[in-house]
């Protein structure tokens, strides 16, 4: 129907506008039929969690937090962590809270991967079609996430990535962009796992790679960024220690 109508619009500018508008409507409809899930891995940095959640809540149908009260190196969490989690749950910023108990006989990397997979497991249970792993110091712009979801939906992208911008303070950004990317929404099914993949199309955190072996269609978005407040913490030394 769209192609037929385009034949009757002689003005090229109007024809392109009509085509773009219909593409937007179709992609928005496709996006709304999918369920989008996010999982946070939390130990510290809880002072940033509420604002991070607010930056993505409107773009996610389901959000869980997998938290731990001791670090990989047996350091206790802040006394504020549980209070912040409960507050965010009461505000409907979080749908589920899951506790992870570290096993000190395993490496930190293996446990982080286990923890991410727990967040993925609960997202599957919630019926999510797409999944994104996050941390407390990560922020997105709502309009960019919606644009991302529409592009993923209309183009059948299975694994989406973007670059990041690093911040020293809320208003001071490090000018040079990091060379490694971050995982955005990835298509999931019952077999999906977080698993390191040496053949990934771009360098990302090995604990954030969503496995997909068939019909993979990866894409790196260069017009969308994750805003990373990596150095903005109440206790930066605690982050470095752990």
PDB file of C-alpha atoms in Angstrom:
ATOM      1  CA  UNK A   1       0.000   0.000   0.000  1.00  0.00           C
ATOM      2  CA  UNK A   2       2.833   2.408   0.872  1.00  0.00           C
ATOM      3  CA  UNK A   3       4.624   1.681  -2.415  1.00  0.00           C
ATOM      4  CA  UNK A   4       1.396   2.211  -4.362  1.00  0.00           C
ATOM      5  CA  UNK A   5       0.726   5.570  -2.726  1.00  0.00           C
ATOM      6  CA  UNK A   6       4.298   6.679  -3.388  1.00  0.00           C
ATOM      7  CA  UNK A   7       3.637   6.345  -7.142  1.00  0.00           C
ATOM      8  CA  UNK A   8       1.037   9.127  -6.933  1.00  0.00           C
ATOM      9  CA  UNK A   9       3.291  11.589  -5.056  1.00  0.00           C
ATOM     10  CA  UNK A  10       5.222  13.417  -7.760  1.00  0.00           C
ATOM     11  CA  UNK A  11       7.096  15.824  -5.505  1.00  0.00           C
ATOM     12  CA  UNK A  12      10.343  14.055  -4.480  1.00  0.00           C
ATOM     13  CA  UNK A  13      10.617  15.882  -1.143  1.00  0.00           C
ATOM     14  CA  UNK A  14       7.040  14.992  -0.154  1.00  0.00           C
ATOM     15  CA  UNK A  15       7.553  11.417  -1.345  1.00  0.00           C
ATOM     16  CA  UNK A  16      10.628  11.012   0.882  1.00  0.00           C
ATOM     17  CA  UNK A  17       8.820  12.538   3.855  1.00  0.00           C
ATOM     18  CA  UNK A  18       5.868  10.192   3.382  1.00  0.00           C
ATOM     19  CA  UNK A  19       8.196   7.199   3.076  1.00  0.00           C
ATOM     20  CA  UNK A  20      10.135   8.204   6.210  1.00  0.00           C
ATOM     21  CA  UNK A  21       6.940   8.778   8.213  1.00  0.00           C
ATOM     22  CA  UNK A  22       5.518   5.371   7.263  1.00  0.00           C
ATOM     23  CA  UNK A  23       8.816   3.675   8.089  1.00  0.00           C
ATOM     24  CA  UNK A  24       8.669   5.339  11.500  1.00  0.00           C
ATOM     25  CA  UNK A  25       5.088   4.125  12.074  1.00  0.00           C
ATOM     26  CA  UNK A  26       5.874   0.551  11.025  1.00  0.00           C
ATOM     27  CA  UNK A  27       9.048   0.350  13.128  1.00  0.00           C
ATOM     28  CA  UNK A  28       7.265   1.817  16.156  1.00  0.00           C
ATOM     29  CA  UNK A  29       4.480  -0.779  15.827  1.00  0.00           C
ATOM     30  CA  UNK A  30       7.024  -3.604  15.544  1.00  0.00           C
ATOM     31  CA  UNK A  31       8.975  -2.281  18.545  1.00  0.00           C
ATOM     32  CA  UNK A  32       5.852  -2.064  20.717  1.00  0.00           C
ATOM     33  CA  UNK A  33       5.049  -5.724  20.049  1.00  0.00           C
ATOM     34  CA  UNK A  34       8.401  -6.831  21.480  1.00  0.00           C
ATOM     35  CA  UNK A  35       9.305  -7.044  25.175  1.00  0.00           C
ATOM     36  CA  UNK A  36      12.508  -5.249  26.195  1.00  0.00           C
ATOM     37  CA  UNK A  37      14.389  -6.312  29.335  1.00  0.00           C
ATOM     38  CA  UNK A  38      17.304  -4.842  31.306  1.00  0.00           C
ATOM     39  CA  UNK A  39      19.363  -6.338  34.140  1.00  0.00           C
ATOM     40  CA  UNK A  40      21.665  -4.424  36.492  1.00  0.00           C
ATOM     41  CA  UNK A  41      24.629  -6.033  38.256  1.00  0.00           C
ATOM     42  CA  UNK A  42      25.038  -4.165  41.569  1.00  0.00           C
ATOM     43  CA  UNK A  43      27.459  -4.134  44.481  1.00  0.00           C
ATOM     44  CA  UNK A  44      28.478  -0.485  44.889  1.00  0.00           C
ATOM     45  CA  UNK A  45      27.674   2.799  43.147  1.00  0.00           C
ATOM     46  CA  UNK A  46      24.110   2.646  44.491  1.00  0.00           C
ATOM     47  CA  UNK A  47      24.096   6.461  44.744  1.00  0.00           C
ATOM     48  CA  UNK A  48      23.768   6.525  40.918  1.00  0.00           C
ATOM     49  CA  UNK A  49      21.242   3.706  40.563  1.00  0.00           C
ATOM     50  CA  UNK A  50      17.980   5.651  40.839  1.00  0.00           C
ATOM     51  CA  UNK A  51      18.970   8.194  38.187  1.00  0.00           C
ATOM     52  CA  UNK A  52      20.313   5.478  35.902  1.00  0.00           C
ATOM     53  CA  UNK A  53      17.035   3.562  36.204  1.00  0.00           C
ATOM     54  CA  UNK A  54      15.043   6.696  35.418  1.00  0.00           C
ATOM     55  CA  UNK A  55      17.068   7.168  32.222  1.00  0.00           C
ATOM     56  CA  UNK A  56      15.928   3.761  30.865  1.00  0.00           C
ATOM     57  CA  UNK A  57      12.654   2.918  32.640  1.00  0.00           C
ATOM     58  CA  UNK A  58      10.381   4.259  29.900  1.00  0.00           C
ATOM     59  CA  UNK A  59      12.250   2.184  27.290  1.00  0.00           C
ATOM     60  CA  UNK A  60      12.100  -1.120  29.183  1.00  0.00           C
ATOM     61  CA  UNK A  61       9.134  -3.400  29.855  1.00  0.00           C
ATOM     62  CA  UNK A  62      11.031  -5.301  32.537  1.00  0.00           C
ATOM     63  CA  UNK A  63      14.020  -4.418  34.767  1.00  0.00           C
ATOM     64  CA  UNK A  64      15.740  -6.584  37.362  1.00  0.00           C
ATOM     65  CA  UNK A  65      18.669  -5.969  39.715  1.00  0.00           C
ATOM     66  CA  UNK A  66      21.047  -8.760  40.713  1.00  0.00           C
ATOM     67  CA  UNK A  67      22.878  -7.519  43.807  1.00  0.00           C
ATOM     68  CA  UNK A  68      25.470  -8.789  46.271  1.00  0.00           C
ATOM     69  CA  UNK A  69      26.192  -7.602  49.817  1.00  0.00           C
ATOM     70  CA  UNK A  70      29.880  -8.601  49.698  1.00  0.00           C
ATOM     71  CA  UNK A  71      32.333  -8.025  46.843  1.00  0.00           C
ATOM     72  CA  UNK A  72      34.382 -10.624  44.973  1.00  0.00           C
ATOM     73  CA  UNK A  73      37.077  -9.901  47.573  1.00  0.00           C
ATOM     74  CA  UNK A  74      34.782 -10.173  50.626  1.00  0.00           C
ATOM     75  CA  UNK A  75      34.361  -6.449  51.283  1.00  0.00           C
ATOM     76  CA  UNK A  76      30.939  -5.451  52.628  1.00  0.00           C
ATOM     77  CA  UNK A  77      28.551  -3.266  50.661  1.00  0.00           C
ATOM     78  CA  UNK A  78      27.451   0.184  51.795  1.00  0.00           C
ATOM     79  CA  UNK A  79      24.764   0.350  54.473  1.00  0.00           C
ATOM     80  CA  UNK A  80      22.690   2.330  51.944  1.00  0.00           C
ATOM     81  CA  UNK A  81      22.499  -0.397  49.280  1.00  0.00           C
ATOM     82  CA  UNK A  82      19.417  -2.287  50.518  1.00  0.00           C
ATOM     83  CA  UNK A  83      17.595   0.955  51.318  1.00  0.00           C
ATOM     84  CA  UNK A  84      18.213   2.285  47.793  1.00  0.00           C
ATOM     85  CA  UNK A  85      17.039  -0.992  46.210  1.00  0.00           C
ATOM     86  CA  UNK A  86      13.822  -0.970  48.250  1.00  0.00           C
ATOM     87  CA  UNK A  87      13.182   2.682  47.409  1.00  0.00           C
ATOM     88  CA  UNK A  88      13.635   2.044  43.665  1.00  0.00           C
ATOM     89  CA  UNK A  89      11.348  -0.993  43.864  1.00  0.00           C
ATOM     90  CA  UNK A  90       8.657   1.088  45.602  1.00  0.00           C
ATOM     91  CA  UNK A  91       8.923   3.678  42.807  1.00  0.00           C
ATOM     92  CA  UNK A  92       8.388   0.895  40.215  1.00  0.00           C
ATOM     93  CA  UNK A  93      11.827   1.562  38.748  1.00  0.00           C
ATOM     94  CA  UNK A  94      12.700  -2.106  39.390  1.00  0.00           C
ATOM     95  CA  UNK A  95      10.455  -5.118  38.734  1.00  0.00           C
ATOM     96  CA  UNK A  96      12.535  -7.792  40.492  1.00  0.00           C
ATOM     97  CA  UNK A  97      15.437  -7.835  42.965  1.00  0.00           C
ATOM     98  CA  UNK A  98      17.618 -10.969  43.119  1.00  0.00           C
ATOM     99  CA  UNK A  99      20.459 -11.606  45.587  1.00  0.00           C
ATOM    100  CA  UNK A 100      23.724 -13.179  44.438  1.00  0.00           C
ATOM    101  CA  UNK A 101      26.050 -14.752  47.013  1.00  0.00           C
ATOM    102  CA  UNK A 102      29.720 -14.821  45.944  1.00  0.00           C
ATOM    103  CA  UNK A 103      31.729 -18.026  45.943  1.00  0.00           C
ATOM    104  CA  UNK A 104      35.319 -17.110  46.839  1.00  0.00           C
ATOM    105  CA  UNK A 105      36.706 -20.286  45.307  1.00  0.00           C
ATOM    106  CA  UNK A 106      35.809 -18.917  41.857  1.00  0.00           C
ATOM    107  CA  UNK A 107      37.452 -16.031  40.019  1.00  0.00           C
ATOM    108  CA  UNK A 108      35.780 -12.620  39.917  1.00  0.00           C
ATOM    109  CA  UNK A 109      35.348 -12.888  36.132  1.00  0.00           C
ATOM    110  CA  UNK A 110      33.530 -16.239  36.307  1.00  0.00           C
ATOM    111  CA  UNK A 111      31.247 -14.982  39.050  1.00  0.00           C
ATOM    112  CA  UNK A 112      30.444 -11.787  37.179  1.00  0.00           C
ATOM    113  CA  UNK A 113      29.429 -13.930  34.198  1.00  0.00           C
ATOM    114  CA  UNK A 114      27.242 -16.097  36.475  1.00  0.00           C
ATOM    115  CA  UNK A 115      25.644 -12.986  37.893  1.00  0.00           C
ATOM    116  CA  UNK A 116      24.872 -11.584  34.424  1.00  0.00           C
ATOM    117  CA  UNK A 117      23.362 -14.936  33.437  1.00  0.00           C
ATOM    118  CA  UNK A 118      21.049 -14.826  36.456  1.00  0.00           C
ATOM    119  CA  UNK A 119      19.759 -11.449  35.242  1.00  0.00           C
ATOM    120  CA  UNK A 120      19.286 -12.969  31.782  1.00  0.00           C
ATOM    121  CA  UNK A 121      17.495 -16.023  33.230  1.00  0.00           C
ATOM    122  CA  UNK A 122      14.936 -13.868  35.047  1.00  0.00           C
ATOM    123  CA  UNK A 123      14.441 -11.751  31.914  1.00  0.00           C
ATOM    124  CA  UNK A 124      13.637 -14.924  29.963  1.00  0.00           C
ATOM    125  CA  UNK A 125      11.110 -15.893  32.655  1.00  0.00           C
ATOM    126  CA  UNK A 126       9.508 -12.469  32.248  1.00  0.00           C
ATOM    127  CA  UNK A 127       9.056 -13.196  28.528  1.00  0.00           C
ATOM    128  CA  UNK A 128      11.555 -10.674  27.169  1.00  0.00           C
ATOM    129  CA  UNK A 129      12.469 -10.751  23.471  1.00  0.00           C
ATOM    130  CA  UNK A 130      15.483  -8.446  23.847  1.00  0.00           C
ATOM    131  CA  UNK A 131      17.900  -8.047  26.753  1.00  0.00           C
ATOM    132  CA  UNK A 132      20.503  -5.478  27.838  1.00  0.00           C
ATOM    133  CA  UNK A 133      23.010  -5.815  30.735  1.00  0.00           C
ATOM    134  CA  UNK A 134      23.823  -2.636  32.687  1.00  0.00           C
ATOM    135  CA  UNK A 135      25.700  -1.195  35.690  1.00  0.00           C
ATOM    136  CA  UNK A 136      24.701   1.593  38.061  1.00  0.00           C
ATOM    137  CA  UNK A 137      27.001   4.220  36.516  1.00  0.00           C
ATOM    138  CA  UNK A 138      25.549   3.925  33.017  1.00  0.00           C
ATOM    139  CA  UNK A 139      23.031   6.320  31.476  1.00  0.00           C
ATOM    140  CA  UNK A 140      21.163   6.625  28.179  1.00  0.00           C
ATOM    141  CA  UNK A 141      19.019   9.292  26.545  1.00  0.00           C
ATOM    142  CA  UNK A 142      15.412   8.120  26.275  1.00  0.00           C
ATOM    143  CA  UNK A 143      14.847   9.398  22.728  1.00  0.00           C
ATOM    144  CA  UNK A 144      18.009   7.597  21.557  1.00  0.00           C
ATOM    145  CA  UNK A 145      16.900   4.299  23.103  1.00  0.00           C
ATOM    146  CA  UNK A 146      13.515   4.551  21.389  1.00  0.00           C
ATOM    147  CA  UNK A 147      15.240   5.279  18.072  1.00  0.00           C
ATOM    148  CA  UNK A 148      17.506   2.277  18.721  1.00  0.00           C
ATOM    149  CA  UNK A 149      14.552  -0.037  19.402  1.00  0.00           C
ATOM    150  CA  UNK A 150      12.790   1.042  16.203  1.00  0.00           C
ATOM    151  CA  UNK A 151      15.935   0.431  14.112  1.00  0.00           C
ATOM    152  CA  UNK A 152      16.497  -2.963  15.718  1.00  0.00           C
ATOM    153  CA  UNK A 153      12.878  -3.955  15.065  1.00  0.00           C
ATOM    154  CA  UNK A 154      12.652  -2.872  11.429  1.00  0.00           C
ATOM    155  CA  UNK A 155      16.094  -4.246  10.454  1.00  0.00           C
ATOM    156  CA  UNK A 156      16.006  -7.504  12.425  1.00  0.00           C
ATOM    157  CA  UNK A 157      19.237  -6.695  14.315  1.00  0.00           C
ATOM    158  CA  UNK A 158      20.112  -9.471  16.782  1.00  0.00           C
ATOM    159  CA  UNK A 159      23.096  -7.923  18.586  1.00  0.00           C
ATOM    160  CA  UNK A 160      23.381  -4.147  18.952  1.00  0.00           C
ATOM    161  CA  UNK A 161      26.381  -2.204  20.276  1.00  0.00           C
ATOM    162  CA  UNK A 162      27.359   1.432  20.744  1.00  0.00           C
ATOM    163  CA  UNK A 163      30.375   3.475  21.839  1.00  0.00           C
ATOM    164  CA  UNK A 164      30.565   5.247  25.189  1.00  0.00           C
ATOM    165  CA  UNK A 165      31.424   8.658  26.590  1.00  0.00           C
ATOM    166  CA  UNK A 166      33.315   8.765  29.908  1.00  0.00           C
ATOM    167  CA  UNK A 167      32.694  11.405  32.587  1.00  0.00           C
ATOM    168  CA  UNK A 168      34.852  12.624  35.494  1.00  0.00           C
ATOM    169  CA  UNK A 169      31.988  14.687  36.965  1.00  0.00           C
ATOM    170  CA  UNK A 170      28.366  15.251  35.859  1.00  0.00           C
ATOM    171  CA  UNK A 171      29.517  18.179  33.680  1.00  0.00           C
ATOM    172  CA  UNK A 172      33.106  17.207  32.803  1.00  0.00           C
ATOM    173  CA  UNK A 173      33.669  14.625  30.076  1.00  0.00           C
ATOM    174  CA  UNK A 174      36.896  12.952  28.995  1.00  0.00           C
ATOM    175  CA  UNK A 175      37.367  14.127  25.420  1.00  0.00           C
ATOM    176  CA  UNK A 176      38.878  10.971  23.917  1.00  0.00           C
ATOM    177  CA  UNK A 177      36.329   8.193  23.376  1.00  0.00           C
ATOM    178  CA  UNK A 178      37.151   4.714  24.728  1.00  0.00           C
ATOM    179  CA  UNK A 179      37.970   2.183  22.017  1.00  0.00           C
ATOM    180  CA  UNK A 180      35.773  -0.582  23.403  1.00  0.00           C
ATOM    181  CA  UNK A 181      32.015  -0.621  22.898  1.00  0.00           C
ATOM    182  CA  UNK A 182      29.112  -1.710  25.114  1.00  0.00           C
ATOM    183  CA  UNK A 183      26.307  -4.179  24.555  1.00  0.00           C
ATOM    184  CA  UNK A 184      22.909  -2.673  23.866  1.00  0.00           C
ATOM    185  CA  UNK A 185      19.780  -4.794  23.376  1.00  0.00           C
ATOM    186  CA  UNK A 186      20.389  -8.316  22.079  1.00  0.00           C
ATOM    187  CA  UNK A 187      17.753 -10.762  20.827  1.00  0.00           C
ATOM    188  CA  UNK A 188      17.318 -13.693  23.212  1.00  0.00           C
ATOM    189  CA  UNK A 189      15.664 -17.114  23.284  1.00  0.00           C
ATOM    190  CA  UNK A 190      15.610 -20.095  25.675  1.00  0.00           C
ATOM    191  CA  UNK A 191      19.167 -21.043  24.661  1.00  0.00           C
ATOM    192  CA  UNK A 192      20.740 -17.587  25.053  1.00  0.00           C
ATOM    193  CA  UNK A 193      23.619 -17.114  27.497  1.00  0.00           C
ATOM    194  CA  UNK A 194      26.132 -14.467  28.429  1.00  0.00           C
ATOM    195  CA  UNK A 195      29.305 -15.978  27.086  1.00  0.00           C
ATOM    196  CA  UNK A 196      32.696 -14.646  25.968  1.00  0.00           C
ATOM    197  CA  UNK A 197      33.088 -14.645  22.188  1.00  0.00           C
ATOM    198  CA  UNK A 198      36.546 -14.001  20.742  1.00  0.00           C
ATOM    199  CA  UNK A 199      35.063 -13.499  17.266  1.00  0.00           C
ATOM    200  CA  UNK A 200      32.798 -10.608  18.234  1.00  0.00           C
ATOM    201  CA  UNK A 201      32.680  -7.800  15.631  1.00  0.00           C
ATOM    202  CA  UNK A 202      33.872  -5.184  18.162  1.00  0.00           C
ATOM    203  CA  UNK A 203      35.758  -5.187  21.474  1.00  0.00           C
ATOM    204  CA  UNK A 204      33.347  -5.354  24.446  1.00  0.00           C
ATOM    205  CA  UNK A 205      33.313  -6.601  28.050  1.00  0.00           C
ATOM    206  CA  UNK A 206      33.534 -10.443  27.887  1.00  0.00           C
ATOM    207  CA  UNK A 207      30.846 -10.753  30.603  1.00  0.00           C
ATOM    208  CA  UNK A 208      28.346  -8.828  28.450  1.00  0.00           C
ATOM    209  CA  UNK A 209      28.354 -10.854  25.250  1.00  0.00           C
ATOM    210  CA  UNK A 210      25.005 -12.415  24.415  1.00  0.00           C
ATOM    211  CA  UNK A 211      25.594 -15.670  22.557  1.00  0.00           C
ATOM    212  CA  UNK A 212      23.858 -16.159  19.230  1.00  0.00           C
ATOM    213  CA  UNK A 213      25.095 -18.763  16.798  1.00  0.00           C
ATOM    214  CA  UNK A 214      22.395 -18.751  14.101  1.00  0.00           C
ATOM    215  CA  UNK A 215      21.046 -15.922  11.929  1.00  0.00           C
ATOM    216  CA  UNK A 216      23.239 -13.404  13.719  1.00  0.00           C
ATOM    217  CA  UNK A 217      22.892  -9.823  12.516  1.00  0.00           C
ATOM    218  CA  UNK A 218      25.151  -7.561  14.626  1.00  0.00           C
ATOM    219  CA  UNK A 219      25.290  -3.796  14.284  1.00  0.00           C
ATOM    220  CA  UNK A 220      27.345  -0.996  15.895  1.00  0.00           C
ATOM    221  CA  UNK A 221      25.379   2.246  16.338  1.00  0.00           C
ATOM    222  CA  UNK A 222      27.633   5.263  15.845  1.00  0.00           C
ATOM    223  CA  UNK A 223      24.947   7.871  16.559  1.00  0.00           C
ATOM    224  CA  UNK A 224      23.976   6.545  20.017  1.00  0.00           C
ATOM    225  CA  UNK A 225      26.148   6.614  23.138  1.00  0.00           C
ATOM    226  CA  UNK A 226      26.199   5.139  26.599  1.00  0.00           C
ATOM    227  CA  UNK A 227      27.096   7.931  29.051  1.00  0.00           C
ATOM    228  CA  UNK A 228      29.485   6.330  31.534  1.00  0.00           C
ATOM    229  CA  UNK A 229      29.981   7.993  34.930  1.00  0.00           C
ATOM    230  CA  UNK A 230      32.766   5.541  35.667  1.00  0.00           C
ATOM    231  CA  UNK A 231      34.844   7.888  37.856  1.00  0.00           C
ATOM    232  CA  UNK A 232      31.962   9.678  39.585  1.00  0.00           C
ATOM    233  CA  UNK A 233      31.493   7.832  42.887  1.00  0.00           C
ATOM    234  CA  UNK A 234      31.093   8.593  46.569  1.00  0.00           C
ATOM    235  CA  UNK A 235      33.902   6.118  47.209  1.00  0.00           C
ATOM    236  CA  UNK A 236      36.082   5.722  44.111  1.00  0.00           C
ATOM    237  CA  UNK A 237      38.724   3.811  46.101  1.00  0.00           C
ATOM    238  CA  UNK A 238      36.168   1.129  46.955  1.00  0.00           C
ATOM    239  CA  UNK A 239      35.435   0.662  43.261  1.00  0.00           C
ATOM    240  CA  UNK A 240      39.140   0.335  42.435  1.00  0.00           C
ATOM    241  CA  UNK A 241      39.728  -2.151  45.287  1.00  0.00           C
ATOM    242  CA  UNK A 242      36.890  -4.376  44.124  1.00  0.00           C
TER     243      UNK A 242
END
